[in-house]
mmCIF file of C-alpha atoms and ligand atoms in Angstrom:
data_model
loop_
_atom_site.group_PDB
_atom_site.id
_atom_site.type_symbol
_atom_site.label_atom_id
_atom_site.label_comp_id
_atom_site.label_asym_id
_atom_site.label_seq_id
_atom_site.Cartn_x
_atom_site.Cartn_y
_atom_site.Cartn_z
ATOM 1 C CA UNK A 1 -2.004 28.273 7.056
ATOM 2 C CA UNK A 2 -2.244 27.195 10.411
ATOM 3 C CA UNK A 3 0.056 26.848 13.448
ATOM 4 C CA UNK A 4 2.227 24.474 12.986
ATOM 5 C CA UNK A 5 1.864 24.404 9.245
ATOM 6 C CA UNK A 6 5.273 26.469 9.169
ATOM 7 C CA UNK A 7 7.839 23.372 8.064
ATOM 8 C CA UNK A 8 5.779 22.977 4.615
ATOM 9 C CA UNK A 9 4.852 19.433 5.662
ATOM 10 C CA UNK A 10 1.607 20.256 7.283
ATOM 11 C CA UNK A 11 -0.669 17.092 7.602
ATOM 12 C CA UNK A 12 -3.567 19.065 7.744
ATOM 13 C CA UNK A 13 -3.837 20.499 4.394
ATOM 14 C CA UNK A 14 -3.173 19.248 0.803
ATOM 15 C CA UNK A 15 0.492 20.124 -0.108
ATOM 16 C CA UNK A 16 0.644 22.460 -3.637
ATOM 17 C CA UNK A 17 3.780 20.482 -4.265
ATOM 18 C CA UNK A 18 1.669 17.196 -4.631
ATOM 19 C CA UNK A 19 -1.264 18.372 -6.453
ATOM 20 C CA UNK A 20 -0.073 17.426 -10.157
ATOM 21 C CA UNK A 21 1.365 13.872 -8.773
ATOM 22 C CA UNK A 22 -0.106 11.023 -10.523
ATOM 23 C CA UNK A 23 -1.131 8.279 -7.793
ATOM 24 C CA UNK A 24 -1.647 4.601 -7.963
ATOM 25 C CA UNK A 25 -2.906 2.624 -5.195
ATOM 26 C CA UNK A 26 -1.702 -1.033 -5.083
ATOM 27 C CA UNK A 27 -4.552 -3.142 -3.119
ATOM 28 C CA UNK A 28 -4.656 -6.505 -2.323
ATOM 29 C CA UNK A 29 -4.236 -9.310 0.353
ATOM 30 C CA UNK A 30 -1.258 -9.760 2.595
ATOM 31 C CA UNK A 31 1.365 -11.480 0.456
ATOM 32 C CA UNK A 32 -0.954 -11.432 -2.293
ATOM 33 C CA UNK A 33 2.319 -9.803 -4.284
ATOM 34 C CA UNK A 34 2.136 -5.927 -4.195
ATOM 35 C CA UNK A 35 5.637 -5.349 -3.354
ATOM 36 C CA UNK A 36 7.215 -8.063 -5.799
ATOM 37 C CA UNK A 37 4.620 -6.390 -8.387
ATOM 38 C CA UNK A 38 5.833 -2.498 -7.440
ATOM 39 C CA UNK A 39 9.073 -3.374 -8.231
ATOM 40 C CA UNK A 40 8.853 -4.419 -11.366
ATOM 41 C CA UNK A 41 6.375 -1.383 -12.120
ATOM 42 C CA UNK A 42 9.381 0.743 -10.898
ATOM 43 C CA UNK A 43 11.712 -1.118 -13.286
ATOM 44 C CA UNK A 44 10.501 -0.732 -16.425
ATOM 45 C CA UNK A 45 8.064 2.691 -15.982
ATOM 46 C CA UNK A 46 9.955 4.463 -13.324
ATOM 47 C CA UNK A 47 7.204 5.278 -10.594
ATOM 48 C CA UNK A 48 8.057 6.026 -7.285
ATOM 49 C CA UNK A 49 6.753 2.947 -4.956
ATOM 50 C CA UNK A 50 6.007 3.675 -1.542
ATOM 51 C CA UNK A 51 5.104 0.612 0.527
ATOM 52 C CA UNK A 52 3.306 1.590 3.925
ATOM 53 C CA UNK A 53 4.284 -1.271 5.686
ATOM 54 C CA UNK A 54 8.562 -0.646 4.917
ATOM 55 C CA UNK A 55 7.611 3.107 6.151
ATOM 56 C CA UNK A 56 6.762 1.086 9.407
ATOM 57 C CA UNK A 57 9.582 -1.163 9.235
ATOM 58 C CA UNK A 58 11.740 1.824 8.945
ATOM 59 C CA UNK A 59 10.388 3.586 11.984
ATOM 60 C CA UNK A 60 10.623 0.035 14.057
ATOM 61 C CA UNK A 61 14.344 0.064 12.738
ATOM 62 C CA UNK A 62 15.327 3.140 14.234
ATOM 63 C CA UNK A 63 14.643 2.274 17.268
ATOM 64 C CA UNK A 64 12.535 5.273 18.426
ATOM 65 C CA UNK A 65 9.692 5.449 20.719
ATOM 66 C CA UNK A 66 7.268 5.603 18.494
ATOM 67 C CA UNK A 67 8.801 2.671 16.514
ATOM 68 C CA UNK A 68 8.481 0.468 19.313
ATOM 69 C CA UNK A 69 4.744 1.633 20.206
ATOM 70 C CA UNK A 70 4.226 0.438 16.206
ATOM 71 C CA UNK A 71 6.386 -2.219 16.479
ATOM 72 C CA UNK A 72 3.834 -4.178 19.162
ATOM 73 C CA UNK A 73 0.894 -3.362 17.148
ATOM 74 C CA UNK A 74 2.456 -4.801 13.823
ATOM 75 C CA UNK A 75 3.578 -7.731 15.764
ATOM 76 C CA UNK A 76 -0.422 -8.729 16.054
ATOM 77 C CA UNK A 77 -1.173 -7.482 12.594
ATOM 78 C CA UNK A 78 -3.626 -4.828 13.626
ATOM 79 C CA UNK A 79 -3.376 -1.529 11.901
ATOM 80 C CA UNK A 80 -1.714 1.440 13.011
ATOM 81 C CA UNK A 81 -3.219 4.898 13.535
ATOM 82 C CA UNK A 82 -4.628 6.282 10.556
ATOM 83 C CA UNK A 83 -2.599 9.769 11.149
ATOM 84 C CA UNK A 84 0.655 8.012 11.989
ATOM 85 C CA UNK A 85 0.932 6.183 8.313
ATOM 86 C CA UNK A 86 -0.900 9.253 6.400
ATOM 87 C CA UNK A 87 1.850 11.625 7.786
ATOM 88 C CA UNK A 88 4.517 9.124 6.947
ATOM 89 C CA UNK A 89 3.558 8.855 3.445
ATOM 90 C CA UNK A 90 2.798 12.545 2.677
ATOM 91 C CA UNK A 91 6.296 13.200 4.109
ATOM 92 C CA UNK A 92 7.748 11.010 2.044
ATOM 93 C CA UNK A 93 5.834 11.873 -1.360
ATOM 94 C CA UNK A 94 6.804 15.628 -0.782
ATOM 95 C CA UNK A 95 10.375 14.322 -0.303
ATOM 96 C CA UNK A 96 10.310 13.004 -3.868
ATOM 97 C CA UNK A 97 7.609 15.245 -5.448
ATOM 98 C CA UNK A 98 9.687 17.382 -7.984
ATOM 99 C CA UNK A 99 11.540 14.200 -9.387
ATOM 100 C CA UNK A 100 8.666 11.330 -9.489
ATOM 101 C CA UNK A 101 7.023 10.780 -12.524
ATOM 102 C CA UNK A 102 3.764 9.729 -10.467
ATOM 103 C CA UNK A 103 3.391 7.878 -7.189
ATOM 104 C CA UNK A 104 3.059 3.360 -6.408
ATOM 105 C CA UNK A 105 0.985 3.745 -3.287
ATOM 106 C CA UNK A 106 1.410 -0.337 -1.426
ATOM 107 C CA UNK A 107 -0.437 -1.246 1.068
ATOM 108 C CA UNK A 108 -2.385 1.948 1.858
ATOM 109 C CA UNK A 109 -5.507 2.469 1.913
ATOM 110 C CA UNK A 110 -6.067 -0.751 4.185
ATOM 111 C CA UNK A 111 -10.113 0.651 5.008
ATOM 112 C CA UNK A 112 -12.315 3.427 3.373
ATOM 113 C CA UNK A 113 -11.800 6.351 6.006
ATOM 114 C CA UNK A 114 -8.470 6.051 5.125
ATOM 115 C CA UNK A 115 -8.717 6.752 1.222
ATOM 116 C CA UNK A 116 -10.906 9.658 2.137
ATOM 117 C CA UNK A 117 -8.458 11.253 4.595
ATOM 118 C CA UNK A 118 -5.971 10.874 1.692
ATOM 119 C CA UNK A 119 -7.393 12.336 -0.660
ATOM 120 C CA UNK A 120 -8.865 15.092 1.712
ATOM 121 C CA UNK A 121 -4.879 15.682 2.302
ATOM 122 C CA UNK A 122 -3.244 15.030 -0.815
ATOM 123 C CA UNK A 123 -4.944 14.318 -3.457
ATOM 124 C CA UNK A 124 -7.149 11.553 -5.898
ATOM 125 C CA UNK A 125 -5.710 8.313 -7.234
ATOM 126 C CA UNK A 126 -6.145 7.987 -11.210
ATOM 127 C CA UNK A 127 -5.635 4.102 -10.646
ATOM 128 C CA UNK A 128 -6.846 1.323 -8.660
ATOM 129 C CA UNK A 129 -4.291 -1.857 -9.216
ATOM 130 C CA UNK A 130 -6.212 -4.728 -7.141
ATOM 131 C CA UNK A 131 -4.140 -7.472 -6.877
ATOM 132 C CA UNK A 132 -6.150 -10.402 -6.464
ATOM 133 C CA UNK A 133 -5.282 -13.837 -4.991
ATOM 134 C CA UNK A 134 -6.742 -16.806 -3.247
ATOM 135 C CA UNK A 135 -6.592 -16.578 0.463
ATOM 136 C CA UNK A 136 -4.554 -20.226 0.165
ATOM 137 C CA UNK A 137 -2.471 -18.590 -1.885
ATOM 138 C CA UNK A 138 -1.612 -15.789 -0.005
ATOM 139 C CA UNK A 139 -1.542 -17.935 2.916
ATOM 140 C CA UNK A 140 1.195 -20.420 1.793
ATOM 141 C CA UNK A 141 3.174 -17.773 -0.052
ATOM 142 C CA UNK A 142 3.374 -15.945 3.139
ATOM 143 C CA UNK A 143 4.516 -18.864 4.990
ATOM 144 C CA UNK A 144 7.325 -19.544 2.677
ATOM 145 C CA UNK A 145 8.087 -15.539 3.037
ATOM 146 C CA UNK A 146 8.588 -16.192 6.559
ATOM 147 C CA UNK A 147 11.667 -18.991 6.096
ATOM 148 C CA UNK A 148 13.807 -16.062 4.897
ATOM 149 C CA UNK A 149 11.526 -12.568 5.399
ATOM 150 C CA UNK A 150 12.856 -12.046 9.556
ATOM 151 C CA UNK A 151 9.755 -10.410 9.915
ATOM 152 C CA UNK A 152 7.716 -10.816 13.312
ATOM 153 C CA UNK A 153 4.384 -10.752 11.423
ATOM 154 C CA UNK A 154 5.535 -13.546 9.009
ATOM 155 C CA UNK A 155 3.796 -16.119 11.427
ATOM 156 C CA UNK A 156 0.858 -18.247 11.490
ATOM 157 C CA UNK A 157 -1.522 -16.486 14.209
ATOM 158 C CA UNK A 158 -0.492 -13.412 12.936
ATOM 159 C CA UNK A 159 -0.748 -14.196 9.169
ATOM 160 C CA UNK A 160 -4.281 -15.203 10.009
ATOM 161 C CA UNK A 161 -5.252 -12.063 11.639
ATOM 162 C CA UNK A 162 -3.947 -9.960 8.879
ATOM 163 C CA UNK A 163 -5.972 -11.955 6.427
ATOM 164 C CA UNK A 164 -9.125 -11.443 8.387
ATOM 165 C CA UNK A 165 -9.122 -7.704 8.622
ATOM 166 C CA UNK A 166 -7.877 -7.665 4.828
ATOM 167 C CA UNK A 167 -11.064 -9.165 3.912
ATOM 168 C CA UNK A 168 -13.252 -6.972 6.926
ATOM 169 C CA UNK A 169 -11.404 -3.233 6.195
ATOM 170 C CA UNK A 170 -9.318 -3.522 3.233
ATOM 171 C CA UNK A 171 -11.886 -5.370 0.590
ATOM 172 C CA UNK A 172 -14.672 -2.881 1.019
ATOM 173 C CA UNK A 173 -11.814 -0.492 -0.348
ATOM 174 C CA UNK A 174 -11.892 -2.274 -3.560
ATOM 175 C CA UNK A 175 -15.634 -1.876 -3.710
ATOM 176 C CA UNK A 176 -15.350 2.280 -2.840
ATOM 177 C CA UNK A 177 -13.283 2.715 -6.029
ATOM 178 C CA UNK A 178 -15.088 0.948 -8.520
ATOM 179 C CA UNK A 179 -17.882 3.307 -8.376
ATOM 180 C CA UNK A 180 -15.228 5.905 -10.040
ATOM 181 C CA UNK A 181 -14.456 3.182 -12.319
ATOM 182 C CA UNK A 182 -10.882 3.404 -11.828
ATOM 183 C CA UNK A 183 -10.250 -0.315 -10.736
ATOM 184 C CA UNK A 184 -8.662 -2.514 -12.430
ATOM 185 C CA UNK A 185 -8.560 -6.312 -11.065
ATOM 186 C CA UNK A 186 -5.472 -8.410 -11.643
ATOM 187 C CA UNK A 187 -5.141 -11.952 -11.454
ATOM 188 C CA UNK A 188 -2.383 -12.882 -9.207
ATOM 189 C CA UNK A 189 -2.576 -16.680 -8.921
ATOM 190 C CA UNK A 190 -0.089 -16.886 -12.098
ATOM 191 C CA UNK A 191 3.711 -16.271 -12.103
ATOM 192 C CA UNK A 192 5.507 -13.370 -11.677
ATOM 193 C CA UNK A 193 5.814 -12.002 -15.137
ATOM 194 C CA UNK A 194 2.434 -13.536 -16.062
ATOM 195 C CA UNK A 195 1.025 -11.399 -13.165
ATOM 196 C CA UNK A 196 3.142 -8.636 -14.355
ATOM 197 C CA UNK A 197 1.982 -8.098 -17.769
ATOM 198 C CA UNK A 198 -1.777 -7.458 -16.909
ATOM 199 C CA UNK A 199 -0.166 -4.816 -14.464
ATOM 200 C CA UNK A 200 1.768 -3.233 -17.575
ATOM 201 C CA UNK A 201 -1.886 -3.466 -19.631
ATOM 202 C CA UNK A 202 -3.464 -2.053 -16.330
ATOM 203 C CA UNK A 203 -0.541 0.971 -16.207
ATOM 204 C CA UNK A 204 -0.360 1.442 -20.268
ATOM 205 C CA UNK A 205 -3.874 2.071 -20.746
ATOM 206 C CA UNK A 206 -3.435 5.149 -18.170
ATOM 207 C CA UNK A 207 -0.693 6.981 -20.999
HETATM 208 N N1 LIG B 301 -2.120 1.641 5.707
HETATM 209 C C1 LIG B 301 -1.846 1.110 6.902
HETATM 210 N N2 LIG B 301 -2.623 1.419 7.965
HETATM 211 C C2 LIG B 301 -2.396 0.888 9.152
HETATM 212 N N3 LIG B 301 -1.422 -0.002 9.417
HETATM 213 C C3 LIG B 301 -0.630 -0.350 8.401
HETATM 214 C C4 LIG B 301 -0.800 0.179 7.094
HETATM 215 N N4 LIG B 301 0.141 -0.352 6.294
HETATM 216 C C5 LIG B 301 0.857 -1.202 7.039
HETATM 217 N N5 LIG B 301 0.405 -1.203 8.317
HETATM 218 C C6 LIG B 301 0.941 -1.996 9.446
HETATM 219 O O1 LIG B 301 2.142 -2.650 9.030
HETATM 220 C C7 LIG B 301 1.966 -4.084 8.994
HETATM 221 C C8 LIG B 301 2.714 -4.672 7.800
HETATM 222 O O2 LIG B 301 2.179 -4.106 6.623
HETATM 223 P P1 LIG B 301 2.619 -4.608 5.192
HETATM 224 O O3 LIG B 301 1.849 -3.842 4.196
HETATM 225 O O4 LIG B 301 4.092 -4.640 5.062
HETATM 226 O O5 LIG B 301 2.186 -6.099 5.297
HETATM 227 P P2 LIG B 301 1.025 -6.895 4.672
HETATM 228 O O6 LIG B 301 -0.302 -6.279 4.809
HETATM 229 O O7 LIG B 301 1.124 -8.231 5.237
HETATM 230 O O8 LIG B 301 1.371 -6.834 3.222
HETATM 231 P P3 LIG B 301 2.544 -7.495 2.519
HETATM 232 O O9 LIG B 301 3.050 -8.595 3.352
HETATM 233 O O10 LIG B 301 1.685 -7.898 1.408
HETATM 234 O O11 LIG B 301 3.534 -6.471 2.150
HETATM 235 C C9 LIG B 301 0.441 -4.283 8.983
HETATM 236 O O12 LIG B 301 0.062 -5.536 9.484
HETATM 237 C C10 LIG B 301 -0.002 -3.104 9.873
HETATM 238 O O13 LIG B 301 0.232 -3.375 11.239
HETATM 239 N N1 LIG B 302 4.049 -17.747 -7.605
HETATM 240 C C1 LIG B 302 4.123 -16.438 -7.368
HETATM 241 N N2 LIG B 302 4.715 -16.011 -6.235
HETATM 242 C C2 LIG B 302 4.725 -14.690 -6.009
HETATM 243 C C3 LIG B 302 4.155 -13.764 -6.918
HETATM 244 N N3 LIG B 302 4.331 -12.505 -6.423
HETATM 245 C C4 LIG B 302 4.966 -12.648 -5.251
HETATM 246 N N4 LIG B 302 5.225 -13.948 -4.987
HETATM 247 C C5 LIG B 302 5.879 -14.448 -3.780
HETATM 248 C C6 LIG B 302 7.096 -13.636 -3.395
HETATM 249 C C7 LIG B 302 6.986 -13.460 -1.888
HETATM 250 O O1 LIG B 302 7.706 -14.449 -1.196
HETATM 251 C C8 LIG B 302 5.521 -13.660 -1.567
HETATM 252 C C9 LIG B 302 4.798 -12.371 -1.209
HETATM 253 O O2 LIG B 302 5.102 -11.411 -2.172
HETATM 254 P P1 LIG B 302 5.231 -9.858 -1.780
HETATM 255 O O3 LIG B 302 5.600 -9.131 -3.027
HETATM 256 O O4 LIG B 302 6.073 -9.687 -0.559
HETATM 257 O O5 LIG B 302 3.684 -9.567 -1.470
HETATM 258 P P2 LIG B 302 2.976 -8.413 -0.672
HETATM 259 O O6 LIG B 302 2.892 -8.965 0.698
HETATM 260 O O7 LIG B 302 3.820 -7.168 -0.785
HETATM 261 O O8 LIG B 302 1.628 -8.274 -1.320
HETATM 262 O O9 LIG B 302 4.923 -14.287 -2.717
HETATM 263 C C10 LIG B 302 3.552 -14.266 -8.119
HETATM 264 O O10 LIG B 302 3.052 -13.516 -8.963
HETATM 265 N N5 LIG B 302 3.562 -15.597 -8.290
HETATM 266 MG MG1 LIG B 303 4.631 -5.892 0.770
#
């Protein structure tokens, strides 16, 4: 172990207390409908969902210095540095490892160097959940989002932006994992509970 490697959270190294965790990553456009999908995942299976972009929220929230250098980069819908949100979530998968039945990973990885820095640092997903919707879509469900949402990125220029780099860093993601062949592409134009039960088909077929 190295210095700084004392606390047990050492970003450098894959954690012993993670290295049994079943991990799902939850891919798709902004808005597309990871988080509504994650909850209902949680609801009826019991997986721990940890959504990259409430990490951040949480940070902003708190008012430190570091939330506020986030906060402005969030605000333009650029993404954050790859160490920052890797730490975040290790720290917080550690925090829950001996009681989660397996891990809902939203919203991370957004490009390829970050999948391979996670699973350099904690370990391999068994499960790709790409959650797939029209940029239209995502667009106008994103907009309506905003009326009630308060958050700063829940606005047109920035909406735009993030849907740009989804399709520049975060699609070739999709592409990455489906050499493994653990992908499995869901249809999210439909309702909530239509889009729902091709997750449970997509999370059933893992058991
Ligand atoms: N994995 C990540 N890497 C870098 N930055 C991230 C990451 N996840 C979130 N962020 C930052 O937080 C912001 C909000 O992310 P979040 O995932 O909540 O929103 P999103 O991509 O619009 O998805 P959604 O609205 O679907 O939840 C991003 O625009 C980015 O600035
Ligand atoms: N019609 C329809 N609307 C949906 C569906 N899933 C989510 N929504 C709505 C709820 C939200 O206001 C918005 C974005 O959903 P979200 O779960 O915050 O998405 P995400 O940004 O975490 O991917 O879209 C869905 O499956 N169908
Ligand atoms: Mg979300």
């Amino acid at each position: 172990m190295g210095a700084g490697c004392s606390s047990g959270v050492c970003p450098s190294r894959k954690s012993d207390k993670l290295k049994n965790s079943k991990i799902i990553f939850v891919v798709g456009g902004p808005g597309s409908g990871k988080g509504t999908q994650c909850e209902k995942i949680v609801e009826r299976y019991g997986f721990t969902h940890l959504s990259s972009g409430d990490l951040l929220r949480a940070e902003v929230s708190s008012g430190s210095e570091r939330g506020k250098q986030l906060a402005a980069i969030m605000e333009k819908g650029e993404l954050v540095p790859l160490d920052t949100i890797l730490n975040m979530i290790k720290e917080a998968m550690i925090a829950k490892a001996s009681t989660s039945k397996g891990f809902l990973i939203d919203g991370y990885p957004r490009e390829v160097r970050q999948g391979e820095e996670f699973e350099k640092k904690i370990g391999a997903p068994c499960l790709l959940l790409y959650i797939d919707a029209k940029a239209e879509t995502m667009l106008m469900r994103l907009i309506k989002r905003g009326e009630t949402s308060g958050r700063s990125d829940d606005t047109a220029q920035t909406i735009k932006n993030r849907l740009e780099l989804y399709y520049k860093a975060t699609e070739p993601v999709i592409a990455y994992y489906q050499g493994r062949g653990i992908v499995r592409k869901i249809n999210a134009e439909g309702s909530v509970d239509e889009v729902f039960s091709q997750v449970a088909n997509a999370i059933e077929s893992l058991q």
